[in-house]
């Protein structure tokens, strides 16, 4: 059997807008053929807190912004409840910048093809805290065996950045019994922001 490894080469950027401009043209994987918009992210690139979801859904693909559907409205409620605002003091991005058909889970090869964009976003932003929204983001960024139900709300330090996983807002819509746990995670985040002296 022959194994062919395809390696995606990513440029190192110094400027967030140049990174975004190139990302919007990305053709690293086949999802580029079916997207309406490449969803780079939203928020303040100077923010010290970065939220990372999984991949755009149908609404995000149409509007070019992460978390704009029902799950996004719920996310905004949690954010606003602790003084965070996607238009002011945080940034929101996804592991994948393009929508997988039928909202299926991102495949490992798609994640590998796309992750360099997020890596560059993190390198330029240098966030103090990264919050992983759901299993896909937490498994990719915190640990491959991450279990949201067991490890949500716990802060891990990785390369000088604090990382915490919590429930994906779409999972909270499917199982509202988890909403109280998610609220505790956001309160924990609020305390961590205070503890670190992050100005919002
Ligand atoms: N779900 C995600 O993980 N990201 C989005 O942007 C929208 C829904």
Coordinates of C-alpha atoms and ligand atoms in Angstrom, one line a residue:
X1 CA 0.0 0.0 0.0
X2 CA 1.3 3.4 -0.9
X3 CA 0.8 6.2 1.6
X4 CA 0.7 9.7 0.1
X5 CA 1.0 12.5 2.6
X6 CA -0.2 15.9 1.5
X7 CA 1.2 18.7 3.4
X8 CA -0.4 22.1 3.5
X9 CA 2.1 24.9 3.7
X10 CA 1.0 27.9 5.7
X11 CA 2.6 31.4 5.5
X12 CA 3.6 33.2 8.7
X13 CA 1.7 36.4 8.9
X14 CA 2.3 39.6 10.9
X15 CA -1.0 41.3 10.0
X16 CA -4.5 40.0 10.9
X17 CA -6.2 41.7 7.9
X18 CA -3.7 40.1 5.5
X19 CA -4.2 36.7 7.1
X20 CA -8.0 37.2 6.8
X21 CA -7.7 38.2 3.1
X22 CA -5.7 35.1 2.3
X23 CA -7.9 32.8 4.3
X24 CA -11.0 34.0 2.4
X25 CA -9.4 32.8 -0.8
X26 CA -8.4 29.4 0.8
X27 CA -8.7 26.2 -1.4
X28 CA -6.8 23.9 1.0
X29 CA -9.6 21.3 0.9
X30 CA -12.8 20.4 -1.0
X31 CA -15.1 22.4 1.4
X32 CA -14.0 25.4 -0.6
X33 CA -16.1 24.1 -3.5
X34 CA -19.4 24.0 -1.5
X35 CA -19.1 27.1 0.7
X36 CA -21.0 30.3 0.2
X37 CA -18.6 32.2 2.5
X38 CA -15.4 31.3 4.2
X39 CA -16.0 32.2 7.9
X40 CA -12.8 33.6 9.2
X41 CA -14.1 34.9 12.6
X42 CA -15.6 37.9 14.3
X43 CA -14.7 40.2 17.1
X44 CA -11.8 42.3 18.3
X45 CA -8.4 40.8 17.2
X46 CA -6.7 42.7 20.1
X47 CA -8.9 40.8 22.6
X48 CA -7.2 38.6 25.2
X49 CA -10.0 36.0 25.1
X50 CA -10.6 33.8 22.1
X51 CA -13.6 31.4 21.7
X52 CA -13.2 28.5 19.3
X53 CA -16.1 26.5 17.9
X54 CA -16.3 23.6 15.5
X55 CA -17.3 24.8 12.0
X56 CA -19.8 27.1 10.4
X57 CA -23.4 25.8 10.0
X58 CA -25.9 26.9 7.3
X59 CA -26.6 30.4 8.7
X60 CA -22.9 31.1 9.3
X61 CA -22.1 29.9 5.8
X62 CA -24.7 32.3 4.4
X63 CA -23.7 35.3 6.5
X64 CA -20.0 34.8 6.8
X65 CA -19.9 35.2 10.6
X66 CA -19.6 32.5 13.3
X67 CA -22.4 31.6 15.6
X68 CA -25.2 33.6 14.1
X69 CA -28.0 31.0 14.4
X70 CA -30.0 29.9 17.4
X71 CA -26.8 28.4 19.0
X72 CA -25.1 31.8 18.5
X73 CA -28.0 33.6 20.2
X74 CA -27.6 31.4 23.2
X75 CA -23.8 31.9 23.2
X76 CA -24.3 35.7 23.1
X77 CA -26.6 35.4 26.2
X78 CA -23.8 33.6 28.2
X79 CA -21.2 36.0 26.9
X80 CA -23.2 39.1 27.7
X81 CA -24.1 37.7 31.2
X82 CA -20.4 38.0 32.2
X83 CA -19.7 41.3 30.4
X84 CA -18.3 39.8 27.1
X85 CA -19.4 41.1 23.7
X86 CA -18.4 39.7 20.3
X87 CA -18.2 43.2 18.9
X88 CA -16.0 44.6 21.7
X89 CA -13.8 42.5 23.9
X90 CA -13.5 38.9 22.6
X91 CA -12.8 37.1 19.3
X92 CA -14.7 34.1 18.0
X93 CA -13.4 31.6 15.4
X94 CA -13.8 28.0 14.5
X95 CA -11.6 25.0 13.9
X96 CA -12.9 24.8 10.3
X97 CA -13.5 28.0 8.3
X98 CA -15.9 26.4 5.8
X99 CA -19.2 24.5 6.4
X100 CA -19.1 20.7 6.2
X101 CA -22.0 19.5 4.1
X102 CA -25.1 18.6 6.2
X103 CA -23.2 19.9 9.3
X104 CA -21.4 16.6 9.7
X105 CA -18.4 16.5 12.0
X106 CA -15.2 18.0 10.5
X107 CA -13.0 15.2 9.2
X108 CA -9.4 15.0 10.6
X109 CA -8.0 15.7 7.1
X110 CA -10.2 18.9 6.8
X111 CA -9.0 20.0 10.3
X112 CA -5.4 19.4 9.3
X113 CA -5.9 21.4 6.1
X114 CA -7.5 24.3 8.0
X115 CA -5.8 24.5 11.4
X116 CA -3.0 26.7 10.2
X117 CA -5.4 29.6 9.8
X118 CA -6.4 29.3 13.5
X119 CA -2.8 28.8 14.5
X120 CA -1.9 32.1 12.8
X121 CA -4.9 33.8 14.4
X122 CA -3.7 32.7 17.8
X123 CA -0.1 33.6 17.0
X124 CA -1.0 37.2 16.1
X125 CA -3.6 37.7 18.8
X126 CA -1.7 36.0 21.6
X127 CA -4.9 35.5 23.7
X128 CA -4.4 34.9 27.5
X129 CA -7.5 32.5 27.5
X130 CA -8.9 30.2 24.8
X131 CA -12.4 28.8 25.4
X132 CA -13.2 25.7 23.4
X133 CA -16.9 25.4 22.6
X134 CA -17.6 21.7 22.4
X135 CA -15.8 18.4 21.9
X136 CA -14.3 19.0 18.4
X137 CA -12.5 22.2 19.5
X138 CA -11.5 20.8 22.9
X139 CA -10.1 17.6 21.4
X140 CA -8.2 19.5 18.8
X141 CA -6.8 22.2 21.1
X142 CA -6.7 20.8 24.6
X143 CA -6.2 17.0 24.3
X144 CA -7.4 14.4 21.8
X145 CA -9.2 12.4 24.6
X146 CA -10.9 15.4 26.1
X147 CA -14.4 14.6 27.6
X148 CA -16.6 17.7 27.8
X149 CA -18.9 16.2 30.4
X150 CA -16.0 15.4 32.7
X151 CA -13.6 18.2 32.1
X152 CA -15.7 21.2 31.3
X153 CA -14.8 24.3 33.3
X154 CA -11.3 23.2 34.1
X155 CA -8.5 25.5 33.0
X156 CA -5.4 23.9 31.5
X157 CA -2.2 25.7 30.7
X158 CA -0.7 25.1 27.3
X159 CA 2.3 27.0 25.9
X160 CA 1.5 29.9 28.2
X161 CA -2.1 30.1 27.3
X162 CA -5.0 29.1 29.6
X163 CA -7.5 26.8 27.9
X164 CA -10.9 25.7 29.1
X165 CA -13.6 23.6 27.4
X166 CA -17.3 24.0 27.8
X167 CA -20.5 22.7 26.2
X168 CA -21.2 23.6 22.6
X169 CA -24.2 26.0 22.6
X170 CA -26.0 23.7 20.0
X171 CA -25.5 20.8 22.5
X172 CA -27.2 23.0 25.2
X173 CA -30.1 23.5 22.8
X174 CA -30.5 19.8 22.4
X175 CA -30.0 19.1 26.2
X176 CA -31.0 22.1 28.3
X177 CA -30.3 20.2 31.5
X178 CA -26.6 21.2 30.9
X179 CA -27.3 24.9 30.8
X180 CA -26.6 25.3 34.5
X181 CA -23.2 23.6 34.1
X182 CA -22.4 25.9 31.2
X183 CA -23.4 28.9 33.3
X184 CA -21.0 27.8 36.0
X185 CA -18.2 27.5 33.4
X186 CA -18.9 31.1 32.3
X187 CA -18.8 32.3 35.9
X188 CA -15.5 30.5 36.3
X189 CA -14.3 32.3 33.2
X190 CA -15.4 35.6 34.7
X191 CA -13.4 34.9 37.8
X192 CA -10.3 33.9 35.8
X193 CA -10.6 37.2 33.8
X194 CA -10.6 39.1 37.1
X195 CA -7.8 37.0 38.6
X196 CA -5.6 37.7 35.6
X197 CA -6.4 41.4 35.6
X198 CA -7.6 41.3 32.0
X199 CA -9.2 44.7 31.1
X200 CA -12.4 44.2 29.1
Ligands
LIG1 N1 -21.3 25.9 15.4 C1 -20.0 26.1 15.5 O1 -19.2 25.3 16.0 N2 -19.5 27.2 14.9 C2 -20.3 28.1 14.3 O2 -19.8 29.1 13.8 C3 -21.7 27.9 14.3 C4 -22.2 26.8 14.8

